[in-house]
Amino acid sequence: MGKLYGIGVGPGDPELLTIKGKRIINEVDFLFCPEKKEGAGSFAFEIIDEHLENDNVKIVNLVYPMHYKEDDLEKMWRHNAGIIGDMLQGDKRGAFITLGDPTVYSTFMYTLPHVDKTSIEVEIVPGITSFCAVASELKLPLVEWEENLTIMPVRKKDNAELQRSIAHSDNLVLMKPCNQPNEIVQMLKNNGLEKNFMLISKVGTGEEVLIDDIEQLENTKLPYLSTMIIKKGGL
């Protein structure tokens, strides 16, 4: 029986890869690396590259385009699951590496339902999420006492859900705020939260940027890998 590991490699700092994750990537036969288009390269692989000591592992890049057409996504997940299944025949083992934690908005979890689990055993290895890394970097608690916490991805043209989350959350984590930066700025202003947010792009990398000023937020083009924390009780 083949075995597939879903490994969270963390948000960007190679030192945040877990000991277990490092061990497994150096034991498997295949390393499955997601990329947004063919030849674009995998940021997840960049994170683990310095830890890779297994000269015999085969690197397999899997394309996951950055769009939200449901039919296309379903075909892509099935296609990539088929590639994984073909390679993990017999007793072969493979690791699918993914940013952050595999259970939080990850390509691995979208692909997993299409993997044939009658012939492939699955194990998930947790990783550090971007929002936990951002909170640690800022020395901020994500949530305390009886407060609630909402974690949501910012989708294009989804203002109603964003407004509801801001209205009903004590603490709010916004993933990919680059999708609606102007709307987020306006909602912060409308709710008197101009000084209650902090945002970090590319946390844990040499390109890390911190934004905690509303005017700077208005005038900055945010990278895709950005995470915002909003705390109604103050920072």
PDB file of C-alpha atoms in Angstrom:
ATOM      1  CA  MET A   1       0.000   0.000   0.000  1.00  0.00           C
ATOM      2  CA  GLY A   2       1.319   3.443  -0.921  1.00  0.00           C
ATOM      3  CA  LYS A   3       1.437   6.316   1.527  1.00  0.00           C
ATOM      4  CA  LEU A   4       0.803  10.037   1.070  1.00  0.00           C
ATOM      5  CA  TYR A   5       1.854  12.665   3.583  1.00  0.00           C
ATOM      6  CA  GLY A   6       0.373  16.154   3.611  1.00  0.00           C
ATOM      7  CA  ILE A   7       3.064  18.337   5.147  1.00  0.00           C
ATOM      8  CA  GLY A   8       2.621  21.926   6.267  1.00  0.00           C
ATOM      9  CA  VAL A   9       5.899  23.753   5.679  1.00  0.00           C
ATOM     10  CA  GLY A  10       4.940  26.948   7.504  1.00  0.00           C
ATOM     11  CA  PRO A  11       4.512  30.499   6.205  1.00  0.00           C
ATOM     12  CA  GLY A  12       7.964  31.233   4.806  1.00  0.00           C
ATOM     13  CA  ASP A  13      10.781  30.911   7.328  1.00  0.00           C
ATOM     14  CA  PRO A  14      12.606  27.606   6.664  1.00  0.00           C
ATOM     15  CA  GLU A  15      13.370  27.301  10.387  1.00  0.00           C
ATOM     16  CA  LEU A  16       9.650  26.907  11.093  1.00  0.00           C
ATOM     17  CA  LEU A  17       9.481  23.555   9.303  1.00  0.00           C
ATOM     18  CA  THR A  18       8.794  20.905  11.932  1.00  0.00           C
ATOM     19  CA  ILE A  19      11.307  18.211  12.829  1.00  0.00           C
ATOM     20  CA  LYS A  20       8.813  15.575  11.684  1.00  0.00           C
ATOM     21  CA  GLY A  21       8.248  17.356   8.393  1.00  0.00           C
ATOM     22  CA  LYS A  22      11.984  17.497   7.713  1.00  0.00           C
ATOM     23  CA  ARG A  23      12.388  13.812   8.485  1.00  0.00           C
ATOM     24  CA  ILE A  24       9.599  12.760   6.153  1.00  0.00           C
ATOM     25  CA  ILE A  25      10.669  14.826   3.136  1.00  0.00           C
ATOM     26  CA  ASN A  26      14.022  13.077   3.386  1.00  0.00           C
ATOM     27  CA  GLU A  27      12.485   9.599   3.500  1.00  0.00           C
ATOM     28  CA  VAL A  28       9.873   9.656   0.723  1.00  0.00           C
ATOM     29  CA  ASP A  29      10.185   8.595  -2.916  1.00  0.00           C
ATOM     30  CA  PHE A  30       8.235  11.559  -4.324  1.00  0.00           C
ATOM     31  CA  LEU A  31       7.845  15.202  -3.342  1.00  0.00           C
ATOM     32  CA  PHE A  32       4.656  16.805  -4.706  1.00  0.00           C
ATOM     33  CA  CYS A  33       5.043  20.583  -5.023  1.00  0.00           C
ATOM     34  CA  PRO A  34       2.149  22.905  -5.972  1.00  0.00           C
ATOM     35  CA  GLU A  35       2.800  25.764  -8.407  1.00  0.00           C
ATOM     36  CA  LYS A  36       0.377  28.332  -9.853  1.00  0.00           C
ATOM     37  CA  LYS A  37       1.398  27.647 -13.454  1.00  0.00           C
ATOM     38  CA  GLU A  38       3.782  25.319 -15.232  1.00  0.00           C
ATOM     39  CA  GLY A  39       7.371  26.433 -14.733  1.00  0.00           C
ATOM     40  CA  ALA A  40       6.496  29.084 -12.149  1.00  0.00           C
ATOM     41  CA  GLY A  41       8.195  27.213  -9.331  1.00  0.00           C
ATOM     42  CA  SER A  42       6.895  26.333  -5.889  1.00  0.00           C
ATOM     43  CA  PHE A  43       7.252  28.664  -2.905  1.00  0.00           C
ATOM     44  CA  ALA A  44       6.621  25.687  -0.618  1.00  0.00           C
ATOM     45  CA  PHE A  45       9.635  23.968  -2.195  1.00  0.00           C
ATOM     46  CA  GLU A  46      11.774  27.089  -1.709  1.00  0.00           C
ATOM     47  CA  ILE A  47      11.008  26.892   2.008  1.00  0.00           C
ATOM     48  CA  ILE A  48      12.108  23.277   2.407  1.00  0.00           C
ATOM     49  CA  ASP A  49      14.914  23.249  -0.152  1.00  0.00           C
ATOM     50  CA  GLU A  50      17.713  23.847   2.366  1.00  0.00           C
ATOM     51  CA  HIS A  51      16.437  20.927   4.471  1.00  0.00           C
ATOM     52  CA  LEU A  52      16.327  18.467   1.575  1.00  0.00           C
ATOM     53  CA  GLU A  53      19.141  15.928   1.859  1.00  0.00           C
ATOM     54  CA  ASN A  54      17.487  13.114  -0.100  1.00  0.00           C
ATOM     55  CA  ASP A  55      19.245  12.920  -3.486  1.00  0.00           C
ATOM     56  CA  ASN A  56      16.949  10.132  -4.652  1.00  0.00           C
ATOM     57  CA  VAL A  57      13.615  11.899  -4.183  1.00  0.00           C
ATOM     58  CA  LYS A  58      11.719  12.708  -7.378  1.00  0.00           C
ATOM     59  CA  ILE A  59      10.315  16.256  -7.485  1.00  0.00           C
ATOM     60  CA  VAL A  60       6.840  16.401  -9.050  1.00  0.00           C
ATOM     61  CA  ASN A  61       5.354  19.844  -9.710  1.00  0.00           C
ATOM     62  CA  LEU A  62       1.544  19.966  -9.702  1.00  0.00           C
ATOM     63  CA  VAL A  63      -0.177  22.957 -11.309  1.00  0.00           C
ATOM     64  CA  TYR A  64      -2.906  24.719  -9.304  1.00  0.00           C
ATOM     65  CA  PRO A  65      -4.053  27.855 -11.207  1.00  0.00           C
ATOM     66  CA  MET A  66      -5.151  30.802  -9.069  1.00  0.00           C
ATOM     67  CA  HIS A  67      -8.804  31.145 -10.046  1.00  0.00           C
ATOM     68  CA  TYR A  68     -12.175  30.124  -8.665  1.00  0.00           C
ATOM     69  CA  LYS A  69     -14.075  28.488 -11.544  1.00  0.00           C
ATOM     70  CA  GLU A  70     -15.588  25.506  -9.768  1.00  0.00           C
ATOM     71  CA  ASP A  71     -15.682  23.112 -12.729  1.00  0.00           C
ATOM     72  CA  ASP A  72     -12.058  23.841 -13.625  1.00  0.00           C
ATOM     73  CA  LEU A  73     -10.958  23.420 -10.020  1.00  0.00           C
ATOM     74  CA  GLU A  74     -12.699  20.059  -9.734  1.00  0.00           C
ATOM     75  CA  LYS A  75     -10.975  18.794 -12.885  1.00  0.00           C
ATOM     76  CA  MET A  76      -7.619  20.063 -11.636  1.00  0.00           C
ATOM     77  CA  TRP A  77      -7.993  18.354  -8.243  1.00  0.00           C
ATOM     78  CA  ARG A  78      -8.959  15.075  -9.901  1.00  0.00           C
ATOM     79  CA  HIS A  79      -6.114  15.345 -12.401  1.00  0.00           C
ATOM     80  CA  ASN A  80      -3.479  15.983  -9.735  1.00  0.00           C
ATOM     81  CA  ALA A  81      -4.904  13.266  -7.482  1.00  0.00           C
ATOM     82  CA  GLY A  82      -4.579  10.898 -10.437  1.00  0.00           C
ATOM     83  CA  ILE A  83      -0.906  11.797 -10.863  1.00  0.00           C
ATOM     84  CA  ILE A  84      -0.321  11.178  -7.162  1.00  0.00           C
ATOM     85  CA  GLY A  85      -2.150   7.843  -7.320  1.00  0.00           C
ATOM     86  CA  ASP A  86      -0.174   6.665 -10.337  1.00  0.00           C
ATOM     87  CA  MET A  87       3.122   7.380  -8.601  1.00  0.00           C
ATOM     88  CA  LEU A  88       2.267   5.871  -5.222  1.00  0.00           C
ATOM     89  CA  GLN A  89       1.718   2.351  -6.513  1.00  0.00           C
ATOM     90  CA  GLY A  90       2.844  -0.569  -4.385  1.00  0.00           C
ATOM     91  CA  ASP A  91       4.697   0.633  -1.319  1.00  0.00           C
ATOM     92  CA  LYS A  92       5.878   3.978  -2.707  1.00  0.00           C
ATOM     93  CA  ARG A  93       5.652   7.009  -0.433  1.00  0.00           C
ATOM     94  CA  GLY A  94       5.155  10.656  -1.302  1.00  0.00           C
ATOM     95  CA  ALA A  95       4.912  13.994   0.494  1.00  0.00           C
ATOM     96  CA  PHE A  96       2.645  16.812  -0.674  1.00  0.00           C
ATOM     97  CA  ILE A  97       4.088  20.053   0.693  1.00  0.00           C
ATOM     98  CA  THR A  98       1.816  23.017   1.310  1.00  0.00           C
ATOM     99  CA  LEU A  99       2.196  26.486   2.810  1.00  0.00           C
ATOM    100  CA  GLY A 100       1.128  26.990   6.405  1.00  0.00           C
ATOM    101  CA  ASP A 101      -0.917  24.084   7.763  1.00  0.00           C
ATOM    102  CA  PRO A 102      -2.530  21.442   5.512  1.00  0.00           C
ATOM    103  CA  THR A 103      -5.926  21.805   7.201  1.00  0.00           C
ATOM    104  CA  VAL A 104      -6.263  25.559   6.587  1.00  0.00           C
ATOM    105  CA  TYR A 105      -7.262  26.590   3.035  1.00  0.00           C
ATOM    106  CA  SER A 106      -4.667  24.303   1.474  1.00  0.00           C
ATOM    107  CA  THR A 107      -4.342  22.766  -1.972  1.00  0.00           C
ATOM    108  CA  PHE A 108      -3.644  19.457  -0.269  1.00  0.00           C
ATOM    109  CA  MET A 109      -7.051  19.263   1.412  1.00  0.00           C
ATOM    110  CA  TYR A 110      -8.852  20.186  -1.814  1.00  0.00           C
ATOM    111  CA  THR A 111      -7.026  17.372  -3.603  1.00  0.00           C
ATOM    112  CA  LEU A 112      -7.332  14.747  -0.863  1.00  0.00           C
ATOM    113  CA  PRO A 113     -10.996  13.726  -1.464  1.00  0.00           C
ATOM    114  CA  HIS A 114     -10.007  12.595  -4.964  1.00  0.00           C
ATOM    115  CA  VAL A 115      -7.142  10.376  -3.803  1.00  0.00           C
ATOM    116  CA  ASP A 116      -7.939   6.638  -3.809  1.00  0.00           C
ATOM    117  CA  LYS A 117      -7.674   5.812  -0.107  1.00  0.00           C
ATOM    118  CA  THR A 118      -8.276   2.114  -0.727  1.00  0.00           C
ATOM    119  CA  SER A 119      -4.742   1.871  -2.111  1.00  0.00           C
ATOM    120  CA  ILE A 120      -3.078   4.866  -0.451  1.00  0.00           C
ATOM    121  CA  GLU A 121      -2.705   5.537   3.270  1.00  0.00           C
ATOM    122  CA  VAL A 122      -2.795   9.218   4.263  1.00  0.00           C
ATOM    123  CA  GLU A 123      -1.073  11.061   7.106  1.00  0.00           C
ATOM    124  CA  ILE A 124      -1.170  14.804   7.778  1.00  0.00           C
ATOM    125  CA  VAL A 125       1.729  16.630   9.423  1.00  0.00           C
ATOM    126  CA  PRO A 126       0.725  20.016  10.890  1.00  0.00           C
ATOM    127  CA  GLY A 127       2.511  23.248  10.057  1.00  0.00           C
ATOM    128  CA  ILE A 128       2.560  26.801  11.395  1.00  0.00           C
ATOM    129  CA  THR A 129      -0.071  29.044   9.815  1.00  0.00           C
ATOM    130  CA  SER A 130       0.664  32.519   8.490  1.00  0.00           C
ATOM    131  CA  PHE A 131      -1.689  34.143  11.001  1.00  0.00           C
ATOM    132  CA  CYS A 132       0.000  32.433  13.947  1.00  0.00           C
ATOM    133  CA  ALA A 133       3.377  33.536  12.597  1.00  0.00           C
ATOM    134  CA  VAL A 134       2.090  37.097  12.118  1.00  0.00           C
ATOM    135  CA  ALA A 135       0.653  37.234  15.651  1.00  0.00           C
ATOM    136  CA  SER A 136       3.946  35.949  17.053  1.00  0.00           C
ATOM    137  CA  GLU A 137       5.920  38.475  15.018  1.00  0.00           C
ATOM    138  CA  LEU A 138       3.702  41.277  16.342  1.00  0.00           C
ATOM    139  CA  LYS A 139       3.680  39.841  19.877  1.00  0.00           C
ATOM    140  CA  LEU A 140      -0.116  39.973  19.823  1.00  0.00           C
ATOM    141  CA  PRO A 141      -2.581  37.430  21.218  1.00  0.00           C
ATOM    142  CA  LEU A 142      -4.917  36.216  18.504  1.00  0.00           C
ATOM    143  CA  VAL A 143      -7.710  35.684  21.017  1.00  0.00           C
ATOM    144  CA  GLU A 144      -8.141  35.982  24.800  1.00  0.00           C
ATOM    145  CA  TRP A 145     -10.638  35.038  27.500  1.00  0.00           C
ATOM    146  CA  GLU A 146     -14.195  34.897  26.148  1.00  0.00           C
ATOM    147  CA  GLU A 147     -13.411  36.620  22.848  1.00  0.00           C
ATOM    148  CA  ASN A 148     -14.189  34.995  19.517  1.00  0.00           C
ATOM    149  CA  LEU A 149     -11.946  34.687  16.495  1.00  0.00           C
ATOM    150  CA  THR A 150     -12.927  34.607  12.827  1.00  0.00           C
ATOM    151  CA  ILE A 151     -10.535  33.446  10.122  1.00  0.00           C
ATOM    152  CA  MET A 152     -11.619  34.062   6.541  1.00  0.00           C
ATOM    153  CA  PRO A 153     -10.173  34.420   3.058  1.00  0.00           C
ATOM    154  CA  VAL A 154     -11.033  37.652   1.277  1.00  0.00           C
ATOM    155  CA  ARG A 155     -12.794  36.783  -1.960  1.00  0.00           C
ATOM    156  CA  LYS A 156     -13.318  39.185  -4.810  1.00  0.00           C
ATOM    157  CA  LYS A 157     -16.843  40.658  -4.850  1.00  0.00           C
ATOM    158  CA  ASP A 158     -17.798  39.233  -1.456  1.00  0.00           C
ATOM    159  CA  ASN A 159     -18.443  42.419   0.529  1.00  0.00           C
ATOM    160  CA  ALA A 160     -21.460  41.116   2.447  1.00  0.00           C
ATOM    161  CA  GLU A 161     -19.530  38.299   4.129  1.00  0.00           C
ATOM    162  CA  LEU A 162     -16.674  40.661   4.912  1.00  0.00           C
ATOM    163  CA  GLN A 163     -19.059  43.167   6.499  1.00  0.00           C
ATOM    164  CA  ARG A 164     -20.738  40.460   8.599  1.00  0.00           C
ATOM    165  CA  SER A 165     -17.396  39.189   9.844  1.00  0.00           C
ATOM    166  CA  ILE A 166     -16.210  42.648  10.856  1.00  0.00           C
ATOM    167  CA  ALA A 167     -19.531  43.334  12.595  1.00  0.00           C
ATOM    168  CA  HIS A 168     -19.670  40.108  14.622  1.00  0.00           C
ATOM    169  CA  SER A 169     -16.025  39.278  15.395  1.00  0.00           C
ATOM    170  CA  ASP A 170     -13.927  40.387  18.356  1.00  0.00           C
ATOM    171  CA  ASN A 171     -10.826  39.362  16.448  1.00  0.00           C
ATOM    172  CA  LEU A 172     -10.615  38.866  12.707  1.00  0.00           C
ATOM    173  CA  VAL A 173      -7.918  37.333  10.524  1.00  0.00           C
ATOM    174  CA  LEU A 174      -8.122  38.211   6.835  1.00  0.00           C
ATOM    175  CA  MET A 175      -6.241  35.952   4.456  1.00  0.00           C
ATOM    176  CA  LYS A 176      -5.366  37.390   1.020  1.00  0.00           C
ATOM    177  CA  PRO A 177      -6.610  40.948   1.699  1.00  0.00           C
ATOM    178  CA  CYS A 178      -5.081  41.872  -1.676  1.00  0.00           C
ATOM    179  CA  ASN A 179      -8.375  40.771  -3.258  1.00  0.00           C
ATOM    180  CA  GLN A 180     -10.328  43.734  -1.826  1.00  0.00           C
ATOM    181  CA  PRO A 181      -7.888  46.302  -0.384  1.00  0.00           C
ATOM    182  CA  ASN A 182     -10.051  49.382  -1.016  1.00  0.00           C
ATOM    183  CA  GLU A 183     -13.152  47.774   0.456  1.00  0.00           C
ATOM    184  CA  ILE A 184     -11.211  46.709   3.564  1.00  0.00           C
ATOM    185  CA  VAL A 185      -9.887  50.244   4.067  1.00  0.00           C
ATOM    186  CA  GLN A 186     -13.404  51.665   3.824  1.00  0.00           C
ATOM    187  CA  MET A 187     -14.836  49.087   6.233  1.00  0.00           C
ATOM    188  CA  LEU A 188     -12.098  49.806   8.771  1.00  0.00           C
ATOM    189  CA  LYS A 189     -12.951  53.500   8.571  1.00  0.00           C
ATOM    190  CA  ASN A 190     -16.704  52.917   8.763  1.00  0.00           C
ATOM    191  CA  ASN A 191     -16.270  50.823  11.917  1.00  0.00           C
ATOM    192  CA  GLY A 192     -13.739  53.100  13.621  1.00  0.00           C
ATOM    193  CA  LEU A 193     -11.007  50.477  13.341  1.00  0.00           C
ATOM    194  CA  GLU A 194      -8.342  52.529  11.558  1.00  0.00           C
ATOM    195  CA  LYS A 195      -5.902  51.922  14.418  1.00  0.00           C
ATOM    196  CA  ASN A 196      -7.011  48.398  15.266  1.00  0.00           C
ATOM    197  CA  PHE A 197      -5.307  46.443  12.500  1.00  0.00           C
ATOM    198  CA  MET A 198      -1.885  45.201  11.526  1.00  0.00           C
ATOM    199  CA  LEU A 199      -0.838  43.498   8.316  1.00  0.00           C
ATOM    200  CA  ILE A 200       2.271  41.575   7.351  1.00  0.00           C
ATOM    201  CA  SER A 201       3.143  40.457   3.840  1.00  0.00           C
ATOM    202  CA  LYS A 202       5.458  37.503   3.187  1.00  0.00           C
ATOM    203  CA  VAL A 203       5.975  36.848   6.890  1.00  0.00           C
ATOM    204  CA  GLY A 204       9.214  35.119   7.796  1.00  0.00           C
ATOM    205  CA  THR A 205      10.970  35.938   4.521  1.00  0.00           C
ATOM    206  CA  GLY A 206      13.511  38.539   3.467  1.00  0.00           C
ATOM    207  CA  GLU A 207      10.684  40.417   1.720  1.00  0.00           C
ATOM    208  CA  GLU A 208       8.543  40.806   4.843  1.00  0.00           C
ATOM    209  CA  VAL A 209       6.623  44.102   5.042  1.00  0.00           C
ATOM    210  CA  LEU A 210       4.608  45.448   7.988  1.00  0.00           C
ATOM    211  CA  ILE A 211       1.703  47.860   7.502  1.00  0.00           C
ATOM    212  CA  ASP A 212      -0.078  49.383  10.506  1.00  0.00           C
ATOM    213  CA  ASP A 213      -1.108  52.758   9.075  1.00  0.00           C
ATOM    214  CA  ILE A 214      -4.404  53.240   7.232  1.00  0.00           C
ATOM    215  CA  GLU A 215      -2.918  55.707   4.738  1.00  0.00           C
ATOM    216  CA  GLN A 216      -0.077  53.343   3.951  1.00  0.00           C
ATOM    217  CA  LEU A 217      -2.626  50.563   3.489  1.00  0.00           C
ATOM    218  CA  GLU A 218      -4.569  52.746   1.048  1.00  0.00           C
ATOM    219  CA  ASN A 219      -1.495  53.446  -1.060  1.00  0.00           C
ATOM    220  CA  THR A 220       0.179  50.026  -1.110  1.00  0.00           C
ATOM    221  CA  LYS A 221      -0.353  47.231  -3.609  1.00  0.00           C
ATOM    222  CA  LEU A 222      -0.559  44.184  -1.371  1.00  0.00           C
ATOM    223  CA  PRO A 223       1.211  40.940  -2.308  1.00  0.00           C
ATOM    224  CA  TYR A 224      -0.843  37.750  -2.504  1.00  0.00           C
ATOM    225  CA  LEU A 225       0.828  36.343   0.619  1.00  0.00           C
ATOM    226  CA  SER A 226      -0.512  38.949   3.043  1.00  0.00           C
ATOM    227  CA  THR A 227      -2.321  38.451   6.342  1.00  0.00           C
ATOM    228  CA  MET A 228      -4.235  41.074   8.319  1.00  0.00           C
ATOM    229  CA  ILE A 229      -5.230  40.908  11.980  1.00  0.00           C
ATOM    230  CA  ILE A 230      -8.049  43.168  13.219  1.00  0.00           C
ATOM    231  CA  LYS A 231      -8.684  43.450  16.970  1.00  0.00           C
ATOM    232  CA  LYS A 232     -11.736  45.415  18.089  1.00  0.00           C
ATOM    233  CA  GLY A 233     -10.450  45.632  21.651  1.00  0.00           C
ATOM    234  CA  GLY A 234      -7.290  47.362  20.485  1.00  0.00           C
ATOM    235  CA  LEU A 235      -3.767  46.243  19.722  1.00  0.00           C
TER     236      LEU A 235
END
